[in-house]
Amino acid sequence: MRLIAFGDSLVAGAGDPDHLGWVGRAVAGRRAITLYNMGVRRETSADIATRWRAEALPRMADDEPMRIVFSFGANDCHPVGGAPRLGQAESLKNAQAMLSAAAVLCPVLLVGPPPMADPGVSARLEGLNENLKMLASRLKVPFIDVFQPLMADGLWRAEAIAWDGAHPGAGGYQRMADLVSAHPAWRSFTLAGEDSST
Amino acid sequence: MRLIAFGDSLVAGAGDPDHLGWVGRAVAGRRAITLYNMGVRRETSADIATRWRAEALPRMADDEPMRIVFSFGANDCHPVGGAPRLGQAESLKNAQAMLSAAAVLCPVLLVGPPPMADPGVSARLEGLNENLKMLASRLKVPFIDVFQPLMADGLWRAEAIAWDGAHPGAGGYQRMADLVSAHPAWRSFTLAGEDSST
């Protein structure tokens, strides 16, 4: 199976000393899965919407099960000059466009954004997370909600504050990966990637 | 620092149960380096030459040191219908085009191809490795040669044979990463990414 992950710096795993991020950690030990991590720092949903298709196509293989996972939101909610970089309506429009178009190519899954260290950004992000969840439900795209568990757990936020204010370390990424990989939606999403040869 | 790695399945780390590949392992523990792994399975130097620029541009940041590393060759030498997918002249033309154009954007480095399990492919690859080394020298691009050490070591090839005939596991990728990360060219190439905050 080939798994393509589109998103922002949190998908890229920025700040992870092990260079895995939550995506790499969520497929740990699963050798039959080839991971293409297409997270890019600073990108909003609008930026990802612009490039995802051109980057997905050379990575698609006719003779292999394909999966596309998306995760974004933090940069949409990040304030520039007092206002968030994108309004919620625009974030949702971008999300709908990407999820609908990608679902034509292969099964897709949406992972909600993790909380941010900044309380104002995080409050906006919590609202976006709820709206993304409703959108995914409407589109019948599986959704994994990590916001509240990571907020309650605290390690993600503590590590982000200790580093650069935005990105956790190995511990925070591992907590998020644990939430994702234990979720039934992730398990069925990646089932065809089970390594049958070992 | 942002490090972008372009190449084939061996750059992507296909078959690595830890989802790091040699690139991820070569920057282990270096948290200030954001790694963008742009390896794509089955791609020849011609395929990489087609996409590298479009994928590099959204990952470039004006205010961060950037580095681009290339590594390819196995798919060029892979036979289809009795002939290799690309002749050596074409591989070298693609390599020259990519290295020259990328060097305008930021410092670049070329890592030679690792050996393949198939003796015929590996013999061709050894020739390409030597030609790439000469090309890099002419272009004043640092080159890291891993072919002979990995051939002599044997673990890379043994793991590849035990898996799918082409891709090693954690051990082989780690050996290649050790060769790369211990090389003076890699150390100076990634020097600006030294983590000064920990």
PDB file of N, CA and C in Angstrom, chain A residues 50-128:
ATOM      1  N   THR A  50      -3.946  23.775  -3.549  1.00  0.00           N
ATOM      2  CA  THR A  50      -3.308  24.157  -4.818  1.00  0.00           C
ATOM      3  C   THR A  50      -2.381  23.063  -5.350  1.00  0.00           C
ATOM      4  N   ARG A  51      -1.715  22.347  -4.427  1.00  0.00           N
ATOM      5  CA  ARG A  51      -0.665  21.440  -4.896  1.00  0.00           C
ATOM      6  C   ARG A  51      -0.977  19.954  -4.761  1.00  0.00           C
ATOM      7  N   TRP A  52      -1.972  19.572  -3.966  1.00  0.00           N
ATOM      8  CA  TRP A  52      -2.084  18.158  -3.607  1.00  0.00           C
ATOM      9  C   TRP A  52      -2.221  17.240  -4.815  1.00  0.00           C
ATOM     10  N   ARG A  53      -2.987  17.646  -5.816  1.00  0.00           N
ATOM     11  CA  ARG A  53      -3.244  16.749  -6.940  1.00  0.00           C
ATOM     12  C   ARG A  53      -1.966  16.517  -7.764  1.00  0.00           C
ATOM     13  N   ALA A  54      -1.257  17.599  -8.050  1.00  0.00           N
ATOM     14  CA  ALA A  54      -0.036  17.462  -8.860  1.00  0.00           C
ATOM     15  C   ALA A  54       0.991  16.583  -8.152  1.00  0.00           C
ATOM     16  N   GLU A  55       1.013  16.633  -6.816  1.00  0.00           N
ATOM     17  CA  GLU A  55       1.972  15.816  -6.072  1.00  0.00           C
ATOM     18  C   GLU A  55       1.469  14.391  -5.850  1.00  0.00           C
ATOM     19  N   ALA A  56       0.159  14.211  -5.839  1.00  0.00           N
ATOM     20  CA  ALA A  56      -0.384  12.855  -5.645  1.00  0.00           C
ATOM     21  C   ALA A  56      -0.182  12.005  -6.897  1.00  0.00           C
ATOM     22  N   LEU A  57      -0.400  12.590  -8.065  1.00  0.00           N
ATOM     23  CA  LEU A  57      -0.440  11.793  -9.302  1.00  0.00           C
ATOM     24  C   LEU A  57       0.836  10.979  -9.560  1.00  0.00           C
ATOM     25  N   PRO A  58       2.061  11.572  -9.441  1.00  0.00           N
ATOM     26  CA  PRO A  58       3.231  10.720  -9.683  1.00  0.00           C
ATOM     27  C   PRO A  58       3.440   9.637  -8.625  1.00  0.00           C
ATOM     28  N   ARG A  59       2.720   9.747  -7.514  1.00  0.00           N
ATOM     29  CA  ARG A  59       2.871   8.769  -6.431  1.00  0.00           C
ATOM     30  C   ARG A  59       1.806   7.675  -6.472  1.00  0.00           C
ATOM     31  N   MET A  60       0.822   7.820  -7.362  1.00  0.00           N
ATOM     32  CA  MET A  60      -0.216   6.807  -7.489  1.00  0.00           C
ATOM     33  C   MET A  60       0.346   5.630  -8.282  1.00  0.00           C
ATOM     34  N   ALA A  61      -0.056   4.423  -7.911  1.00  0.00           N
ATOM     35  CA  ALA A  61       0.360   3.224  -8.649  1.00  0.00           C
ATOM     36  C   ALA A  61      -0.897   2.416  -8.950  1.00  0.00           C
ATOM     37  N   ASP A  62      -1.026   1.993 -10.213  1.00  0.00           N
ATOM     38  CA  ASP A  62      -2.231   1.270 -10.626  1.00  0.00           C
ATOM     39  C   ASP A  62      -2.368  -0.068  -9.911  1.00  0.00           C
ATOM     40  N   ASP A  63      -1.232  -0.667  -9.609  1.00  0.00           N
ATOM     41  CA  ASP A  63      -1.255  -2.035  -9.106  1.00  0.00           C
ATOM     42  C   ASP A  63      -1.009  -2.129  -7.603  1.00  0.00           C
ATOM     43  N   GLU A  64      -1.220  -1.039  -6.900  1.00  0.00           N
ATOM     44  CA  GLU A  64      -1.042  -1.033  -5.443  1.00  0.00           C
ATOM     45  C   GLU A  64      -2.228  -0.309  -4.811  1.00  0.00           C
ATOM     46  N   PRO A  65      -2.724  -0.787  -3.670  1.00  0.00           N
ATOM     47  CA  PRO A  65      -3.753  -0.015  -2.971  1.00  0.00           C
ATOM     48  C   PRO A  65      -3.190   1.357  -2.576  1.00  0.00           C
ATOM     49  N   MET A  66      -3.991   2.401  -2.820  1.00  0.00           N
ATOM     50  CA  MET A  66      -3.585   3.770  -2.515  1.00  0.00           C
ATOM     51  C   MET A  66      -4.500   4.338  -1.425  1.00  0.00           C
ATOM     52  N   ARG A  67      -3.943   5.203  -0.598  1.00  0.00           N
ATOM     53  CA  ARG A  67      -4.743   5.903   0.413  1.00  0.00           C
ATOM     54  C   ARG A  67      -4.214   7.326   0.507  1.00  0.00           C
ATOM     55  N   ILE A  68      -5.112   8.286   0.726  1.00  0.00           N
ATOM     56  CA  ILE A  68      -4.695   9.676   0.943  1.00  0.00           C
ATOM     57  C   ILE A  68      -5.278  10.175   2.262  1.00  0.00           C
ATOM     58  N   VAL A  69      -4.416  10.667   3.128  1.00  0.00           N
ATOM     59  CA  VAL A  69      -4.860  11.259   4.393  1.00  0.00           C
ATOM     60  C   VAL A  69      -4.527  12.751   4.372  1.00  0.00           C
ATOM     61  N   PHE A  70      -5.455  13.556   4.846  1.00  0.00           N
ATOM     62  CA  PHE A  70      -5.257  14.995   4.958  1.00  0.00           C
ATOM     63  C   PHE A  70      -5.298  15.408   6.430  1.00  0.00           C
ATOM     64  N   SER A  71      -4.537  16.442   6.770  1.00  0.00           N
ATOM     65  CA  SER A  71      -4.638  17.051   8.101  1.00  0.00           C
ATOM     66  C   SER A  71      -4.092  18.477   8.037  1.00  0.00           C
ATOM     67  N   PHE A  72      -4.904  19.424   8.433  1.00  0.00           N
ATOM     68  CA  PHE A  72      -4.523  20.836   8.329  1.00  0.00           C
ATOM     69  C   PHE A  72      -5.428  21.672   9.239  1.00  0.00           C
ATOM     70  N   GLY A  73      -5.138  22.954   9.310  1.00  0.00           N
ATOM     71  CA  GLY A  73      -6.003  23.844  10.094  1.00  0.00           C
ATOM     72  C   GLY A  73      -5.230  24.873  10.900  1.00  0.00           C
ATOM     73  N   ALA A  74      -4.089  24.486  11.465  1.00  0.00           N
ATOM     74  CA  ALA A  74      -3.353  25.394  12.348  1.00  0.00           C
ATOM     75  C   ALA A  74      -2.977  26.692  11.635  1.00  0.00           C
ATOM     76  N   ASN A  75      -2.503  26.582  10.393  1.00  0.00           N
ATOM     77  CA  ASN A  75      -2.086  27.798   9.688  1.00  0.00           C
ATOM     78  C   ASN A  75      -3.277  28.625   9.209  1.00  0.00           C
ATOM     79  N   ASP A  76      -4.399  27.956   8.936  1.00  0.00           N
ATOM     80  CA  ASP A  76      -5.622  28.701   8.603  1.00  0.00           C
ATOM     81  C   ASP A  76      -5.988  29.630   9.762  1.00  0.00           C
ATOM     82  N   CYS A  77      -5.856  29.121  10.991  1.00  0.00           N
ATOM     83  CA  CYS A  77      -6.293  29.852  12.189  1.00  0.00           C
ATOM     84  C   CYS A  77      -5.233  30.802  12.731  1.00  0.00           C
ATOM     85  N   HIS A  78      -4.029  30.716  12.190  1.00  0.00           N
ATOM     86  CA  HIS A  78      -2.938  31.552  12.682  1.00  0.00           C
ATOM     87  C   HIS A  78      -3.197  33.012  12.307  1.00  0.00           C
ATOM     88  N   PRO A  79      -3.111  33.930  13.278  1.00  0.00           N
ATOM     89  CA  PRO A  79      -3.430  35.321  12.964  1.00  0.00           C
ATOM     90  C   PRO A  79      -2.265  36.050  12.288  1.00  0.00           C
ATOM     91  N   VAL A  80      -2.606  36.822  11.285  1.00  0.00           N
ATOM     92  CA  VAL A  80      -1.654  37.729  10.647  1.00  0.00           C
ATOM     93  C   VAL A  80      -2.328  39.093  10.590  1.00  0.00           C
ATOM     94  N   GLY A  81      -1.722  40.062  11.258  1.00  0.00           N
ATOM     95  CA  GLY A  81      -2.320  41.393  11.298  1.00  0.00           C
ATOM     96  C   GLY A  81      -3.670  41.405  11.990  1.00  0.00           C
ATOM     97  N   GLY A  82      -3.844  40.561  12.991  1.00  0.00           N
ATOM     98  CA  GLY A  82      -5.072  40.586  13.775  1.00  0.00           C
ATOM     99  C   GLY A  82      -6.154  39.630  13.312  1.00  0.00           C
ATOM    100  N   ALA A  83      -6.119  39.220  12.056  1.00  0.00           N
ATOM    101  CA  ALA A  83      -7.149  38.301  11.546  1.00  0.00           C
ATOM    102  C   ALA A  83      -6.516  36.961  11.189  1.00  0.00           C
ATOM    103  N   PRO A  84      -7.279  35.884  11.316  1.00  0.00           N
ATOM    104  CA  PRO A  84      -6.730  34.582  10.910  1.00  0.00           C
ATOM    105  C   PRO A  84      -6.415  34.571   9.419  1.00  0.00           C
ATOM    106  N   ARG A  85      -5.436  33.752   9.038  1.00  0.00           N
ATOM    107  CA  ARG A  85      -5.021  33.717   7.627  1.00  0.00           C
ATOM    108  C   ARG A  85      -6.179  33.311   6.721  1.00  0.00           C
ATOM    109  N   LEU A  86      -7.049  32.429   7.186  1.00  0.00           N
ATOM    110  CA  LEU A  86      -8.245  32.057   6.426  1.00  0.00           C
ATOM    111  C   LEU A  86      -9.449  32.034   7.347  1.00  0.00           C
ATOM    112  N   GLY A  87     -10.585  32.467   6.842  1.00  0.00           N
ATOM    113  CA  GLY A  87     -11.837  32.326   7.586  1.00  0.00           C
ATOM    114  C   GLY A  87     -12.318  30.890   7.533  1.00  0.00           C
ATOM    115  N   GLN A  88     -13.188  30.558   8.485  1.00  0.00           N
ATOM    116  CA  GLN A  88     -13.648  29.162   8.576  1.00  0.00           C
ATOM    117  C   GLN A  88     -14.378  28.717   7.306  1.00  0.00           C
ATOM    118  N   ALA A  89     -15.144  29.619   6.712  1.00  0.00           N
ATOM    119  CA  ALA A  89     -15.883  29.241   5.499  1.00  0.00           C
ATOM    120  C   ALA A  89     -14.915  28.843   4.385  1.00  0.00           C
ATOM    121  N   GLU A  90     -13.820  29.593   4.305  1.00  0.00           N
ATOM    122  CA  GLU A  90     -12.854  29.273   3.247  1.00  0.00           C
ATOM    123  C   GLU A  90     -12.132  27.952   3.555  1.00  0.00           C
ATOM    124  N   SER A  91     -11.782  27.746   4.817  1.00  0.00           N
ATOM    125  CA  SER A  91     -11.144  26.478   5.206  1.00  0.00           C
ATOM    126  C   SER A  91     -12.049  25.299   4.840  1.00  0.00           C
ATOM    127  N   LEU A  92     -13.318  25.450   5.127  1.00  0.00           N
ATOM    128  CA  LEU A  92     -14.257  24.343   4.865  1.00  0.00           C
ATOM    129  C   LEU A  92     -14.464  24.134   3.376  1.00  0.00           C
ATOM    130  N   LYS A  93     -14.455  25.216   2.629  1.00  0.00           N
ATOM    131  CA  LYS A  93     -14.585  25.102   1.171  1.00  0.00           C
ATOM    132  C   LYS A  93     -13.376  24.347   0.597  1.00  0.00           C
ATOM    133  N   ASN A  94     -12.186  24.712   1.090  1.00  0.00           N
ATOM    134  CA  ASN A  94     -10.973  24.015   0.638  1.00  0.00           C
ATOM    135  C   ASN A  94     -11.010  22.537   1.022  1.00  0.00           C
ATOM    136  N   ALA A  95     -11.442  22.280   2.257  1.00  0.00           N
ATOM    137  CA  ALA A  95     -11.507  20.901   2.737  1.00  0.00           C
ATOM    138  C   ALA A  95     -12.464  20.092   1.878  1.00  0.00           C
ATOM    139  N   GLN A  96     -13.611  20.656   1.602  1.00  0.00           N
ATOM    140  CA  GLN A  96     -14.600  19.934   0.796  1.00  0.00           C
ATOM    141  C   GLN A  96     -14.054  19.642  -0.605  1.00  0.00           C
ATOM    142  N   ALA A  97     -13.407  20.628  -1.193  1.00  0.00           N
ATOM    143  CA  ALA A  97     -12.860  20.440  -2.548  1.00  0.00           C
ATOM    144  C   ALA A  97     -11.820  19.325  -2.568  1.00  0.00           C
ATOM    145  N   MET A  98     -10.909  19.340  -1.580  1.00  0.00           N
ATOM    146  CA  MET A  98      -9.842  18.327  -1.552  1.00  0.00           C
ATOM    147  C   MET A  98     -10.390  16.934  -1.275  1.00  0.00           C
ATOM    148  N   LEU A  99     -11.242  16.832  -0.263  1.00  0.00           N
ATOM    149  CA  LEU A  99     -11.753  15.512   0.119  1.00  0.00           C
ATOM    150  C   LEU A  99     -12.582  14.911  -1.012  1.00  0.00           C
ATOM    151  N   SER A 100     -13.416  15.738  -1.642  1.00  0.00           N
ATOM    152  CA  SER A 100     -14.278  15.228  -2.721  1.00  0.00           C
ATOM    153  C   SER A 100     -13.446  14.774  -3.909  1.00  0.00           C
ATOM    154  N   ALA A 101     -12.469  15.580  -4.276  1.00  0.00           N
ATOM    155  CA  ALA A 101     -11.661  15.243  -5.460  1.00  0.00           C
ATOM    156  C   ALA A 101     -10.747  14.047  -5.187  1.00  0.00           C
ATOM    157  N   ALA A 102     -10.180  13.995  -3.998  1.00  0.00           N
ATOM    158  CA  ALA A 102      -9.274  12.883  -3.681  1.00  0.00           C
ATOM    159  C   ALA A 102     -10.041  11.568  -3.574  1.00  0.00           C
ATOM    160  N   ALA A 103     -11.284  11.639  -3.098  1.00  0.00           N
ATOM    161  CA  ALA A 103     -12.081  10.416  -2.936  1.00  0.00           C
ATOM    162  C   ALA A 103     -12.391   9.758  -4.274  1.00  0.00           C
ATOM    163  N   VAL A 104     -12.263  10.507  -5.353  1.00  0.00           N
ATOM    164  CA  VAL A 104     -12.448   9.928  -6.685  1.00  0.00           C
ATOM    165  C   VAL A 104     -11.244   9.032  -7.031  1.00  0.00           C
ATOM    166  N   LEU A 105     -10.082   9.372  -6.481  1.00  0.00           N
ATOM    167  CA  LEU A 105      -8.855   8.635  -6.792  1.00  0.00           C
ATOM    168  C   LEU A 105      -8.693   7.380  -5.940  1.00  0.00           C
ATOM    169  N   CYS A 106      -9.039   7.491  -4.647  1.00  0.00           N
ATOM    170  CA  CYS A 106      -8.812   6.377  -3.717  1.00  0.00           C
ATOM    171  C   CYS A 106      -9.475   6.708  -2.383  1.00  0.00           C
ATOM    172  N   PRO A 107      -9.517   5.750  -1.457  1.00  0.00           N
ATOM    173  CA  PRO A 107     -10.075   6.077  -0.141  1.00  0.00           C
ATOM    174  C   PRO A 107      -9.304   7.215   0.536  1.00  0.00           C
ATOM    175  N   VAL A 108     -10.033   8.115   1.189  1.00  0.00           N
ATOM    176  CA  VAL A 108      -9.414   9.242   1.876  1.00  0.00           C
ATOM    177  C   VAL A 108      -9.839   9.256   3.338  1.00  0.00           C
ATOM    178  N   LEU A 109      -9.048   9.929   4.156  1.00  0.00           N
ATOM    179  CA  LEU A 109      -9.345  10.062   5.582  1.00  0.00           C
ATOM    180  C   LEU A 109      -8.879  11.450   6.020  1.00  0.00           C
ATOM    181  N   LEU A 110      -9.613  12.043   6.942  1.00  0.00           N
ATOM    182  CA  LEU A 110      -9.250  13.365   7.460  1.00  0.00           C
ATOM    183  C   LEU A 110      -8.921  13.243   8.944  1.00  0.00           C
ATOM    184  N   VAL A 111      -7.752  13.723   9.316  1.00  0.00           N
ATOM    185  CA  VAL A 111      -7.383  13.780  10.734  1.00  0.00           C
ATOM    186  C   VAL A 111      -7.517  15.237  11.168  1.00  0.00           C
ATOM    187  N   GLY A 112      -8.281  15.482  12.200  1.00  0.00           N
ATOM    188  CA  GLY A 112      -8.484  16.835  12.683  1.00  0.00           C
ATOM    189  C   GLY A 112      -7.197  17.438  13.208  1.00  0.00           C
ATOM    190  N   PRO A 113      -7.144  18.767  13.301  1.00  0.00           N
ATOM    191  CA  PRO A 113      -5.923  19.421  13.771  1.00  0.00           C
ATOM    192  C   PRO A 113      -5.683  19.186  15.264  1.00  0.00           C
ATOM    193  N   PRO A 114      -4.429  19.080  15.673  1.00  0.00           N
ATOM    194  CA  PRO A 114      -4.097  19.063  17.095  1.00  0.00           C
ATOM    195  C   PRO A 114      -4.188  20.483  17.658  1.00  0.00           C
ATOM    196  N   PRO A 115      -4.280  20.629  18.979  1.00  0.00           N
ATOM    197  CA  PRO A 115      -4.373  21.978  19.569  1.00  0.00           C
ATOM    198  C   PRO A 115      -3.057  22.738  19.412  1.00  0.00           C
ATOM    199  N   MET A 116      -3.165  24.070  19.474  1.00  0.00           N
ATOM    200  CA  MET A 116      -1.974  24.925  19.431  1.00  0.00           C
ATOM    201  C   MET A 116      -1.679  25.453  20.844  1.00  0.00           C
ATOM    202  N   ALA A 117      -0.449  25.896  21.030  1.00  0.00           N
ATOM    203  CA  ALA A 117      -0.067  26.412  22.342  1.00  0.00           C
ATOM    204  C   ALA A 117      -0.794  27.724  22.645  1.00  0.00           C
ATOM    205  N   ASP A 118      -0.965  28.583  21.634  1.00  0.00           N
ATOM    206  CA  ASP A 118      -1.623  29.868  21.822  1.00  0.00           C
ATOM    207  C   ASP A 118      -3.127  29.662  22.061  1.00  0.00           C
ATOM    208  N   PRO A 119      -3.666  30.169  23.203  1.00  0.00           N
ATOM    209  CA  PRO A 119      -5.066  29.897  23.524  1.00  0.00           C
ATOM    210  C   PRO A 119      -6.055  30.459  22.496  1.00  0.00           C
ATOM    211  N   GLY A 120      -5.782  31.650  21.951  1.00  0.00           N
ATOM    212  CA  GLY A 120      -6.691  32.235  20.966  1.00  0.00           C
ATOM    213  C   GLY A 120      -6.747  31.423  19.684  1.00  0.00           C
ATOM    214  N   VAL A 121      -5.557  31.030  19.196  1.00  0.00           N
ATOM    215  CA  VAL A 121      -5.507  30.204  17.986  1.00  0.00           C
ATOM    216  C   VAL A 121      -6.194  28.867  18.248  1.00  0.00           C
ATOM    217  N   SER A 122      -5.936  28.331  19.436  1.00  0.00           N
ATOM    218  CA  SER A 122      -6.483  27.018  19.762  1.00  0.00           C
ATOM    219  C   SER A 122      -8.006  27.047  19.845  1.00  0.00           C
ATOM    220  N   ALA A 123      -8.569  28.157  20.341  1.00  0.00           N
ATOM    221  CA  ALA A 123     -10.031  28.278  20.421  1.00  0.00           C
ATOM    222  C   ALA A 123     -10.638  28.288  19.013  1.00  0.00           C
ATOM    223  N   ARG A 124     -10.024  29.039  18.111  1.00  0.00           N
ATOM    224  CA  ARG A 124     -10.490  29.042  16.720  1.00  0.00           C
ATOM    225  C   ARG A 124     -10.383  27.647  16.112  1.00  0.00           C
ATOM    226  N   LEU A 125      -9.261  27.007  16.415  1.00  0.00           N
ATOM    227  CA  LEU A 125      -8.971  25.685  15.857  1.00  0.00           C
ATOM    228  C   LEU A 125      -9.981  24.650  16.358  1.00  0.00           C
ATOM    229  N   GLU A 126     -10.400  24.814  17.589  1.00  0.00           N
ATOM    230  CA  GLU A 126     -11.399  23.897  18.140  1.00  0.00           C
ATOM    231  C   GLU A 126     -12.710  24.014  17.357  1.00  0.00           C
ATOM    232  N   GLY A 127     -13.068  25.248  17.017  1.00  0.00           N
ATOM    233  CA  GLY A 127     -14.271  25.452  16.206  1.00  0.00           C
ATOM    234  C   GLY A 127     -14.115  24.848  14.818  1.00  0.00           C
ATOM    235  N   LEU A 128     -12.945  25.055  14.223  1.00  0.00           N
ATOM    236  CA  LEU A 128     -12.699  24.483  12.889  1.00  0.00           C
ATOM    237  C   LEU A 128     -12.741  22.963  12.943  1.00  0.00           C
TER     238      LEU A 128
END
